[in-house]
CSV table of N, CA, C and O in Angstrom, one decimal:
chain,number,residue,atom,x,y,z
A,1,MET,N,-8.7,6.3,15.6
A,1,MET,CA,-8.7,4.9,16.0
A,1,MET,C,-8.5,4.8,17.5
A,1,MET,O,-7.6,5.4,18.0
A,2,PRO,N,-9.3,4.0,18.2
A,2,PRO,CA,-9.1,3.9,19.7
A,2,PRO,C,-7.7,3.3,20.0
A,2,PRO,O,-7.1,2.5,19.3
A,3,LEU,N,-7.3,3.7,21.2
A,3,LEU,CA,-5.9,3.3,21.7
A,3,LEU,C,-5.8,1.8,21.7
A,3,LEU,O,-4.8,1.2,21.3
A,4,TRP,N,-6.8,1.1,22.2
A,4,TRP,CA,-6.7,-0.4,22.3
A,4,TRP,C,-6.6,-1.0,21.0
A,4,TRP,O,-5.9,-2.0,20.8
A,5,THR,N,-7.2,-0.4,20.0
A,5,THR,CA,-7.1,-1.0,18.6
A,5,THR,C,-5.7,-0.8,18.1
A,5,THR,O,-5.2,-1.6,17.4
A,6,GLN,N,-5.1,0.4,18.4
A,6,GLN,CA,-3.8,0.6,17.9
A,6,GLN,C,-2.8,-0.3,18.6
A,6,GLN,O,-1.9,-0.9,18.0
A,7,CYS,N,-3.0,-0.6,19.9
A,7,CYS,CA,-2.1,-1.6,20.6
A,7,CYS,C,-2.3,-3.0,20.0
A,7,CYS,O,-1.3,-3.7,19.8
A,8,LEU,N,-3.5,-3.3,19.7
A,8,LEU,CA,-3.8,-4.7,19.2
A,8,LEU,C,-3.1,-4.8,17.8
A,8,LEU,O,-2.5,-5.8,17.4
A,9,ALA,N,-3.2,-3.7,17.0
A,9,ALA,CA,-2.6,-3.7,15.7
A,9,ALA,C,-1.1,-3.8,15.8
A,9,ALA,O,-0.5,-4.6,15.1
A,10,ALA,N,-0.5,-3.1,16.7
A,10,ALA,CA,1.0,-3.2,16.9
A,10,ALA,C,1.4,-4.6,17.3
A,10,ALA,O,2.4,-5.1,16.8
A,11,VAL,N,0.7,-5.2,18.2
A,11,VAL,CA,1.0,-6.6,18.6
A,11,VAL,C,0.8,-7.5,17.5
A,11,VAL,O,1.7,-8.4,17.2
A,12,SER,N,-0.3,-7.4,16.7
A,12,SER,CA,-0.5,-8.4,15.6
A,12,SER,C,0.5,-8.2,14.5
A,12,SER,O,1.0,-9.2,13.9
A,13,VAL,N,0.9,-7.0,14.2
A,13,VAL,CA,2.0,-6.7,13.2
A,13,VAL,C,3.3,-7.3,13.7
A,13,VAL,O,4.0,-8.0,12.9
A,14,CYS,N,3.6,-7.2,14.9
A,14,CYS,CA,4.8,-7.7,15.5
A,14,CYS,C,4.8,-9.2,15.4
A,14,CYS,O,5.8,-9.9,15.1
A,15,LEU,N,3.7,-9.8,15.8
A,15,LEU,CA,3.7,-11.3,15.9
A,15,LEU,C,3.6,-12.0,14.5
A,15,LEU,O,3.8,-13.2,14.4
A,16,LEU,N,3.2,-11.2,13.5
A,16,LEU,CA,3.0,-11.8,12.1
A,16,LEU,C,4.2,-12.7,11.8
A,16,LEU,O,3.9,-13.9,11.4
A,17,ALA,N,5.3,-12.3,11.9
A,17,ALA,CA,6.5,-13.1,11.4
A,17,ALA,C,7.5,-13.3,12.5
A,17,ALA,O,8.7,-13.2,12.3
A,18,SER,N,7.0,-13.6,13.7
A,18,SER,CA,7.8,-13.8,14.9
A,18,SER,C,8.6,-12.6,15.3
A,18,SER,O,9.5,-12.7,16.1
A,19,GLY,N,8.2,-11.4,14.8
A,19,GLY,CA,8.9,-10.2,15.2
A,19,GLY,C,8.5,-9.9,16.6
A,19,GLY,O,7.4,-10.2,17.0
A,20,CYS,N,9.4,-9.2,17.3
A,20,CYS,CA,9.2,-8.7,18.6
A,20,CYS,C,9.1,-9.9,19.6
A,20,CYS,O,9.0,-9.6,20.8
A,21,VAL,N,9.1,-11.1,19.2
A,21,VAL,CA,9.0,-12.2,20.2
A,21,VAL,C,10.4,-12.5,20.7
A,21,VAL,O,10.6,-12.7,21.9
A,22,ASP,N,11.4,-12.6,19.8
A,22,ASP,CA,12.7,-13.0,20.2
A,22,ASP,C,13.4,-11.9,21.0
A,22,ASP,O,13.4,-12.1,22.2
A,23,ASP,N,13.9,-10.9,20.4
A,23,ASP,CA,14.4,-9.7,21.1
A,23,ASP,C,15.1,-10.0,22.4
A,23,ASP,O,15.2,-9.2,23.3
A,24,HIS,N,15.6,-11.2,22.6
A,24,HIS,CA,16.3,-11.7,23.8
A,24,HIS,C,15.6,-11.3,25.1
A,24,HIS,O,16.3,-11.0,26.1
A,25,GLY,N,14.3,-11.3,25.0
A,25,GLY,CA,13.5,-11.0,26.3
A,25,GLY,C,13.5,-9.6,26.7
A,25,GLY,O,12.8,-9.3,27.7
A,26,ARG,N,14.1,-8.7,26.0
A,26,ARG,CA,14.1,-7.3,26.4
A,26,ARG,C,12.9,-6.5,26.0
A,26,ARG,O,12.5,-5.6,26.7
A,27,GLY,N,12.3,-6.9,24.9
A,27,GLY,CA,11.2,-6.1,24.4
A,27,GLY,C,11.5,-4.8,23.8
A,27,GLY,O,10.6,-4.0,23.6
A,28,ASP,N,12.8,-4.5,23.6
A,28,ASP,CA,13.2,-3.2,23.0
A,28,ASP,C,12.5,-2.9,21.7
A,28,ASP,O,12.1,-1.8,21.4
A,29,MET,N,12.6,-3.9,20.8
A,29,MET,CA,12.0,-3.6,19.5
A,29,MET,C,10.5,-3.4,19.6
A,29,MET,O,9.9,-2.6,18.9
A,30,HIS,N,9.8,-4.2,20.4
A,30,HIS,CA,8.4,-4.1,20.6
A,30,HIS,C,8.1,-2.7,21.1
A,30,HIS,O,7.1,-2.1,20.6
A,31,ALA,N,8.8,-2.2,22.0
A,31,ALA,CA,8.6,-0.8,22.6
A,31,ALA,C,8.8,0.2,21.5
A,31,ALA,O,8.1,1.2,21.4
A,32,ALA,N,9.8,0.0,20.6
A,32,ALA,CA,10.1,1.0,19.6
A,32,ALA,C,9.0,1.0,18.6
A,32,ALA,O,8.5,2.1,18.1
A,33,VAL,N,8.5,-0.2,18.2
A,33,VAL,CA,7.3,-0.3,17.2
A,33,VAL,C,6.1,0.3,17.9
A,33,VAL,O,5.4,1.1,17.2
A,34,SER,N,5.8,0.0,19.1
A,34,SER,CA,4.6,0.6,19.8
A,34,SER,C,4.7,2.1,19.8
A,34,SER,O,3.7,2.8,19.6
A,35,GLU,N,5.9,2.6,20.0
A,35,GLU,CA,6.1,4.1,20.0
A,35,GLU,C,5.7,4.7,18.7
A,35,GLU,O,5.1,5.8,18.6
A,36,CYS,N,6.0,4.0,17.6
A,36,CYS,CA,5.6,4.5,16.3
A,36,CYS,C,4.1,4.6,16.1
A,36,CYS,O,3.6,5.5,15.6
A,37,PHE,N,3.4,3.6,16.7
A,37,PHE,CA,1.9,3.6,16.6
A,37,PHE,C,1.3,4.8,17.4
A,37,PHE,O,0.3,5.4,17.0
A,38,PHE,N,2.0,5.1,18.5
A,38,PHE,CA,1.5,6.2,19.4
A,38,PHE,C,1.9,7.6,18.8
A,38,PHE,O,1.1,8.5,18.8
A,39,LYS,N,3.1,7.7,18.3
A,39,LYS,CA,3.6,8.9,17.8
A,39,LYS,C,3.0,9.4,16.5
A,39,LYS,O,2.8,10.6,16.2
A,40,TYR,N,2.6,8.4,15.6
A,40,TYR,CA,2.1,8.7,14.3
A,40,TYR,C,0.8,8.0,14.1
A,40,TYR,O,0.8,6.8,13.7
A,41,PRO,N,-0.3,8.7,14.3
A,41,PRO,CA,-1.6,8.0,14.1
A,41,PRO,C,-1.8,7.7,12.6
A,41,PRO,O,-1.2,8.3,11.7
A,42,PHE,N,-2.6,6.7,12.3
A,42,PHE,CA,-2.8,6.3,10.9
A,42,PHE,C,-3.9,7.2,10.4
A,42,PHE,O,-5.1,7.0,10.5
A,43,ALA,N,-3.4,8.3,9.8
A,43,ALA,CA,-4.3,9.3,9.2
A,43,ALA,C,-3.5,9.9,8.0
A,43,ALA,O,-2.3,9.9,7.9
A,44,LYS,N,-4.3,10.6,7.2
A,44,LYS,CA,-3.7,11.3,6.0
A,44,LYS,C,-2.7,12.3,6.6
A,44,LYS,O,-3.0,13.1,7.5
A,45,GLY,N,-1.5,12.3,6.1
A,45,GLY,CA,-0.4,13.2,6.6
A,45,GLY,C,0.6,12.5,7.5
A,45,GLY,O,1.7,13.0,7.7
A,46,THR,N,0.2,11.4,8.1
A,46,THR,CA,1.1,10.7,9.1
A,46,THR,C,1.3,9.3,8.8
A,46,THR,O,2.1,8.6,9.4
A,47,ALA,N,0.6,8.7,7.8
A,47,ALA,CA,0.7,7.3,7.5
A,47,ALA,C,2.1,6.9,7.1
A,47,ALA,O,2.6,5.9,7.6
A,48,TYR,N,2.7,7.6,6.2
A,48,TYR,CA,4.0,7.2,5.7
A,48,TYR,C,5.0,7.3,6.9
A,48,TYR,O,5.9,6.4,7.0
A,49,GLN,N,4.9,8.4,7.7
A,49,GLN,CA,5.8,8.5,8.8
A,49,GLN,C,5.7,7.3,9.8
A,49,GLN,O,6.7,6.8,10.3
A,50,ARG,N,4.5,6.9,10.0
A,50,ARG,CA,4.2,5.7,10.9
A,50,ARG,C,5.0,4.5,10.4
A,50,ARG,O,5.7,3.8,11.1
A,51,PHE,N,4.8,4.2,9.1
A,51,PHE,CA,5.3,3.0,8.5
A,51,PHE,C,6.9,3.1,8.4
A,51,PHE,O,7.6,2.1,8.5
A,52,ASN,N,7.3,4.3,8.1
A,52,ASN,CA,8.8,4.5,8.1
A,52,ASN,C,9.4,4.3,9.4
A,52,ASN,O,10.5,3.6,9.6
A,53,CYS,N,8.7,4.7,10.5
A,53,CYS,CA,9.2,4.5,11.8
A,53,CYS,C,9.3,3.1,12.2
A,53,CYS,O,10.3,2.6,12.7
A,54,ILE,N,8.2,2.3,11.8
A,54,ILE,CA,8.2,0.9,12.1
A,54,ILE,C,9.3,0.2,11.3
A,54,ILE,O,10.0,-0.7,11.9
A,55,TYR,N,9.5,0.5,10.0
A,55,TYR,CA,10.5,-0.1,9.2
A,55,TYR,C,11.9,0.2,9.8
A,55,TYR,O,12.7,-0.7,9.9
A,56,GLN,N,12.1,1.4,10.3
A,56,GLN,CA,13.4,1.8,10.9
A,56,GLN,C,13.6,1.0,12.2
A,56,GLN,O,14.8,0.5,12.4
A,57,ALA,N,12.6,0.8,12.9
A,57,ALA,CA,12.7,0.0,14.2
A,57,ALA,C,13.1,-1.4,13.9
A,57,ALA,O,14.0,-2.0,14.5
A,58,HIS,N,12.4,-2.0,12.9
A,58,HIS,CA,12.7,-3.4,12.5
A,58,HIS,C,14.1,-3.5,11.9
A,58,HIS,O,14.8,-4.5,12.3
A,59,ALA,N,14.5,-2.6,11.1
A,59,ALA,CA,15.8,-2.6,10.5
A,59,ALA,C,16.9,-2.4,11.6
A,59,ALA,O,18.0,-3.1,11.5
A,60,HIS,N,16.6,-1.6,12.5
A,60,HIS,CA,17.6,-1.3,13.6
A,60,HIS,C,17.9,-2.5,14.4
A,60,HIS,O,19.0,-2.8,14.7
A,61,TYR,N,16.8,-3.2,14.8
A,61,TYR,CA,17.0,-4.4,15.7
A,61,TYR,C,17.4,-5.6,14.9
A,61,TYR,O,18.0,-6.5,15.4
A,62,GLY,N,17.0,-5.6,13.6
A,62,GLY,CA,17.5,-6.6,12.7
A,62,GLY,C,17.0,-8.1,12.9
A,62,GLY,O,16.1,-8.3,13.7
A,63,PRO,N,17.7,-9.0,12.2
A,63,PRO,CA,17.3,-10.4,12.2
A,63,PRO,C,17.4,-11.1,13.6
A,63,PRO,O,16.7,-12.0,13.9
A,64,GLU,N,18.3,-10.6,14.4
A,64,GLU,CA,18.5,-11.2,15.7
A,64,GLU,C,17.2,-11.0,16.5
A,64,GLU,O,16.8,-12.0,17.2
A,65,ALA,N,16.6,-9.9,16.4
A,65,ALA,CA,15.3,-9.7,17.2
A,65,ALA,C,14.1,-10.1,16.4
A,65,ALA,O,13.1,-10.5,17.0
A,66,MET,N,14.2,-10.1,15.1
A,66,MET,CA,13.0,-10.5,14.3
A,66,MET,C,12.8,-11.9,14.1
A,66,MET,O,11.7,-12.4,13.8
A,67,GLY,N,13.9,-12.7,14.2
A,67,GLY,CA,13.7,-14.1,14.0
A,67,GLY,C,13.8,-14.6,12.5
A,67,GLY,O,14.3,-13.8,11.7
A,68,ALA,N,13.4,-15.8,12.3
A,68,ALA,CA,13.6,-16.4,10.9
A,68,ALA,C,12.9,-15.7,9.8
A,68,ALA,O,13.2,-15.8,8.7
A,69,GLN,N,11.8,-15.0,10.1
A,69,GLN,CA,11.0,-14.4,9.1
A,69,GLN,C,11.4,-12.9,8.9
A,69,GLN,O,10.6,-12.1,8.4
A,70,TYR,N,12.6,-12.5,9.2
A,70,TYR,CA,13.0,-11.1,9.0
A,70,TYR,C,12.8,-10.6,7.7
A,70,TYR,O,12.2,-9.5,7.5
A,71,SER,N,13.2,-11.3,6.6
A,71,SER,CA,13.0,-10.7,5.3
A,71,SER,C,11.5,-10.6,4.9
A,71,SER,O,11.1,-9.6,4.2
A,72,LEU,N,10.7,-11.5,5.3
A,72,LEU,CA,9.2,-11.4,5.1
A,72,LEU,C,8.7,-10.1,5.8
A,72,LEU,O,7.9,-9.3,5.2
A,73,ARG,N,9.1,-9.9,7.0
A,73,ARG,CA,8.6,-8.7,7.8
A,73,ARG,C,9.1,-7.4,7.1
A,73,ARG,O,8.3,-6.5,7.0
A,74,LEU,N,10.3,-7.4,6.6
A,74,LEU,CA,10.7,-6.2,5.8
A,74,LEU,C,9.9,-6.0,4.6
A,74,LEU,O,9.6,-4.9,4.2
A,75,GLN,N,9.5,-7.1,3.9
A,75,GLN,CA,8.7,-6.9,2.7
A,75,GLN,C,7.4,-6.4,3.0
A,75,GLN,O,6.8,-5.5,2.3
A,76,VAL,N,6.8,-6.8,4.1
A,76,VAL,CA,5.5,-6.2,4.6
A,76,VAL,C,5.7,-4.7,4.9
A,76,VAL,O,4.9,-3.9,4.6
A,77,ASP,N,6.8,-4.4,5.6
A,77,ASP,CA,7.1,-3.0,5.9
A,77,ASP,C,7.2,-2.2,4.7
A,77,ASP,O,6.6,-1.1,4.6
A,78,LEU,N,7.9,-2.7,3.6
A,78,LEU,CA,8.0,-1.9,2.4
A,78,LEU,C,6.6,-1.7,1.7
A,78,LEU,O,6.3,-0.6,1.2
A,79,ALA,N,5.8,-2.7,1.7
A,79,ALA,CA,4.4,-2.6,1.2
A,79,ALA,C,3.6,-1.6,2.0
A,79,ALA,O,2.9,-0.8,1.5
A,80,SER,N,3.8,-1.6,3.3
A,80,SER,CA,3.1,-0.6,4.2
A,80,SER,C,3.6,0.8,3.9
A,80,SER,O,2.7,1.7,3.9
A,81,LEU,N,4.8,1.0,3.6
A,81,LEU,CA,5.3,2.3,3.2
A,81,LEU,C,4.6,2.8,2.0
A,81,LEU,O,4.2,4.0,1.9
A,82,LYS,N,4.3,2.0,1.0
A,82,LYS,CA,3.6,2.4,-0.2
A,82,LYS,C,2.2,2.7,0.2
A,82,LYS,O,1.6,3.7,-0.3
A,83,VAL,N,1.5,1.9,1.0
A,83,VAL,CA,0.2,2.2,1.5
A,83,VAL,C,0.2,3.6,2.2
A,83,VAL,O,-0.7,4.4,2.0
A,84,GLY,N,1.2,3.8,3.0
A,84,GLY,CA,1.3,5.1,3.7
A,84,GLY,C,1.4,6.3,2.8
A,84,GLY,O,0.7,7.3,3.0
A,85,GLN,N,2.2,6.1,1.7
A,85,GLN,CA,2.3,7.2,0.7
A,85,GLN,C,0.9,7.4,0.0
A,85,GLN,O,0.5,8.6,-0.2
A,86,ASP,N,0.2,6.3,-0.3
A,86,ASP,CA,-1.1,6.5,-0.9
A,86,ASP,C,-2.1,7.1,0.0
A,86,ASP,O,-3.0,7.9,-0.5
A,87,VAL,N,-2.1,6.8,1.3
A,87,VAL,CA,-3.0,7.5,2.2
A,87,VAL,C,-2.7,9.0,2.3
A,87,VAL,O,-3.5,9.8,2.2
A,88,ASP,N,-1.4,9.3,2.5
A,88,ASP,CA,-1.0,10.7,2.6
A,88,ASP,C,-1.3,11.5,1.4
A,88,ASP,O,-1.6,12.7,1.5
A,89,SER,N,-1.2,10.9,0.2
A,89,SER,CA,-1.4,11.7,-1.0
A,89,SER,C,-2.9,11.8,-1.3
A,89,SER,O,-3.3,12.5,-2.2
A,90,GLY,N,-3.7,11.0,-0.6
A,90,GLY,CA,-5.2,11.0,-0.9
A,90,GLY,C,-5.6,10.0,-1.9
A,90,GLY,O,-6.8,9.9,-2.2
A,91,THR,N,-4.7,9.2,-2.4
A,91,THR,CA,-5.0,8.1,-3.4
A,91,THR,C,-5.9,7.1,-2.7
A,91,THR,O,-6.8,6.6,-3.3
A,92,LEU,N,-5.6,6.8,-1.5
A,92,LEU,CA,-6.5,5.9,-0.6
A,92,LEU,C,-7.0,6.7,0.6
A,92,LEU,O,-6.3,7.5,1.1
A,93,THR,N,-8.2,6.4,1.0
A,93,THR,CA,-8.7,7.0,2.2
A,93,THR,C,-8.1,6.1,3.3
A,93,THR,O,-7.6,5.0,3.1
A,94,PRO,N,-8.0,6.7,4.6
A,94,PRO,CA,-7.5,5.8,5.7
A,94,PRO,C,-8.2,4.5,5.8
A,94,PRO,O,-7.6,3.5,6.0
A,95,GLU,N,-9.5,4.4,5.5
A,95,GLU,CA,-10.2,3.1,5.6
A,95,GLU,C,-9.8,2.2,4.5
A,95,GLU,O,-9.6,1.0,4.7
A,96,GLU,N,-9.6,2.7,3.3
A,96,GLU,CA,-9.1,1.9,2.2
A,96,GLU,C,-7.7,1.4,2.5
A,96,GLU,O,-7.3,0.3,2.2
A,97,GLY,N,-6.9,2.3,3.1
A,97,GLY,CA,-5.5,2.0,3.5
A,97,GLY,C,-5.5,0.8,4.5
A,97,GLY,O,-4.7,-0.1,4.4
A,98,LYS,N,-6.4,0.9,5.5
A,98,LYS,CA,-6.5,-0.2,6.5
A,98,LYS,C,-6.9,-1.5,5.8
A,98,LYS,O,-6.3,-2.6,6.1
A,99,THR,N,-7.8,-1.5,4.9
A,99,THR,CA,-8.2,-2.7,4.1
A,99,THR,C,-7.0,-3.2,3.3
A,99,THR,O,-6.8,-4.4,3.3
A,100,THR,N,-6.3,-2.4,2.7
A,100,THR,CA,-5.1,-2.8,1.9
A,100,THR,C,-4.1,-3.4,2.8
A,100,THR,O,-3.5,-4.4,2.4
A,101,LEU,N,-3.8,-2.8,3.9
A,101,LEU,CA,-2.8,-3.3,4.9
A,101,LEU,C,-3.2,-4.7,5.4
A,101,LEU,O,-2.4,-5.6,5.5
A,102,ARG,N,-4.5,-4.9,5.6
A,102,ARG,CA,-5.0,-6.2,6.1
A,102,ARG,C,-4.7,-7.2,4.9
A,102,ARG,O,-4.3,-8.3,5.2
A,103,TRP,N,-5.0,-6.8,3.7
A,103,TRP,CA,-4.8,-7.7,2.6
A,103,TRP,C,-3.3,-8.1,2.4
A,103,TRP,O,-3.0,-9.2,2.2
A,104,VAL,N,-2.5,-7.1,2.5
A,104,VAL,CA,-1.0,-7.3,2.4
A,104,VAL,C,-0.5,-8.2,3.5
A,104,VAL,O,0.2,-9.2,3.2
A,105,THR,N,-0.9,-8.0,4.7
A,105,THR,CA,-0.5,-8.8,5.8
A,105,THR,C,-1.0,-10.2,5.7
A,105,THR,O,-0.3,-11.2,5.9
A,106,ASP,N,-2.3,-10.4,5.4
A,106,ASP,CA,-2.9,-11.7,5.2
A,106,ASP,C,-2.2,-12.5,4.1
A,106,ASP,O,-1.9,-13.7,4.2
A,107,LYS,N,-1.9,-11.8,3.0
A,107,LYS,CA,-1.3,-12.5,1.8
A,107,LYS,C,0.1,-12.9,2.2
A,107,LYS,O,0.6,-14.0,1.9
A,108,ALA,N,0.9,-12.0,2.9
A,108,ALA,CA,2.2,-12.3,3.3
A,108,ALA,C,2.2,-13.5,4.3
A,108,ALA,O,3.1,-14.4,4.1
A,109,TYR,N,1.3,-13.5,5.2
A,109,TYR,CA,1.2,-14.6,6.2
A,109,TYR,C,0.9,-15.9,5.5
A,109,TYR,O,1.5,-17.0,5.7
A,110,ALA,N,0.0,-15.9,4.5
A,110,ALA,CA,-0.4,-17.1,3.8
A,110,ALA,C,0.8,-17.6,3.0
A,110,ALA,O,1.0,-18.8,3.0
A,111,GLN,N,1.5,-16.7,2.3
A,111,GLN,CA,2.6,-17.2,1.5
A,111,GLN,C,3.7,-17.8,2.4
A,111,GLN,O,4.3,-18.8,2.0
A,112,ALA,N,4.0,-17.1,3.5
A,112,ALA,CA,5.0,-17.7,4.4
A,112,ALA,C,4.6,-19.0,5.0
A,112,ALA,O,5.4,-19.9,5.1
A,113,SER,N,3.3,-19.2,5.3
A,113,SER,CA,2.8,-20.5,5.8
A,113,SER,C,2.9,-21.6,4.7
A,113,SER,O,3.3,-22.7,5.0
A,114,GLN,N,2.6,-21.2,3.5
A,114,GLN,CA,2.7,-22.2,2.4
A,114,GLN,C,4.2,-22.6,2.2
A,114,GLN,O,4.5,-23.7,1.9
A,115,LEU,N,5.1,-21.6,2.2
A,115,LEU,CA,6.5,-21.9,2.1
A,115,LEU,C,7.0,-22.8,3.2
A,115,LEU,O,7.7,-23.7,2.9
A,116,GLN,N,6.6,-22.5,4.4
A,116,GLN,CA,7.0,-23.3,5.5
A,116,GLN,C,6.5,-24.7,5.4
A,116,GLN,O,7.3,-25.7,5.6
A,117,ALA,N,5.3,-24.9,4.9
A,117,ALA,CA,4.7,-26.2,4.7
A,117,ALA,C,5.5,-26.9,3.6
A,117,ALA,O,5.8,-28.1,3.7
A,118,TRP,N,5.8,-26.2,2.5
A,118,TRP,CA,6.5,-26.9,1.4
A,118,TRP,C,7.9,-27.3,1.9
A,118,TRP,O,8.4,-28.4,1.6
A,119,LEU,N,8.6,-26.4,2.7
A,119,LEU,CA,10.0,-26.7,3.1
A,119,LEU,C,9.9,-27.9,4.1
A,119,LEU,O,10.8,-28.8,4.1
A,120,ALA,N,8.9,-28.0,4.9
A,120,ALA,CA,8.8,-29.1,5.8
A,120,ALA,C,8.6,-30.4,5.1
A,120,ALA,O,9.1,-31.5,5.4
A,121,ALA,N,7.8,-30.4,4.0
A,121,ALA,CA,7.5,-31.6,3.2
A,121,ALA,C,8.7,-31.9,2.3
A,121,ALA,O,8.8,-33.1,1.8
A,122,HIS,N,9.6,-31.0,2.0
A,122,HIS,CA,10.7,-31.2,1.1
A,122,HIS,C,12.0,-30.8,1.7
A,122,HIS,O,12.6,-29.8,1.4
A,123,PRO,N,12.4,-31.6,2.7
A,123,PRO,CA,13.7,-31.2,3.4
A,123,PRO,C,14.9,-31.3,2.5
A,123,PRO,O,14.9,-32.1,1.6
A,124,GLN,N,15.8,-30.4,2.7
A,124,GLN,CA,17.0,-30.4,1.9
A,124,GLN,C,17.9,-31.6,2.3
A,124,GLN,O,18.0,-31.9,3.4
A,125,ARG,N,18.5,-32.1,1.2
A,125,ARG,CA,19.5,-33.2,1.5
A,125,ARG,C,20.9,-32.7,1.1
A,125,ARG,O,21.1,-32.1,0.1
A,126,ASN,N,21.8,-33.0,2.0
A,126,ASN,CA,23.2,-32.6,1.7
A,126,ASN,C,24.0,-33.8,1.2
A,126,ASN,O,23.9,-34.9,1.4
């Protein structure tokens, strides 16, 4: 996968749920996640390591850096770990893994958007 594509993927994954945006302006979490993309290419044998590295970075910096969608981001991370295992074991080819990751990310984003719209339409009353 070309370097620019990896960088674009890192940025889009971070921005999915407001991740890497808050980080108090330091960009530490973004740098940690980007390092995972460079250290572990998305290929059979390294896919799980990549997603575990990303999960660990997100968990390390936590909700303060991730923002309001922290739990959603971790759910996507856990789904990514499963995809990584499937790619490493040969159950999925790297191309099938990429397609699955796009599906997981798109579905999570759509569900989060629907939830936010529902919450906006039904404010809590105290």
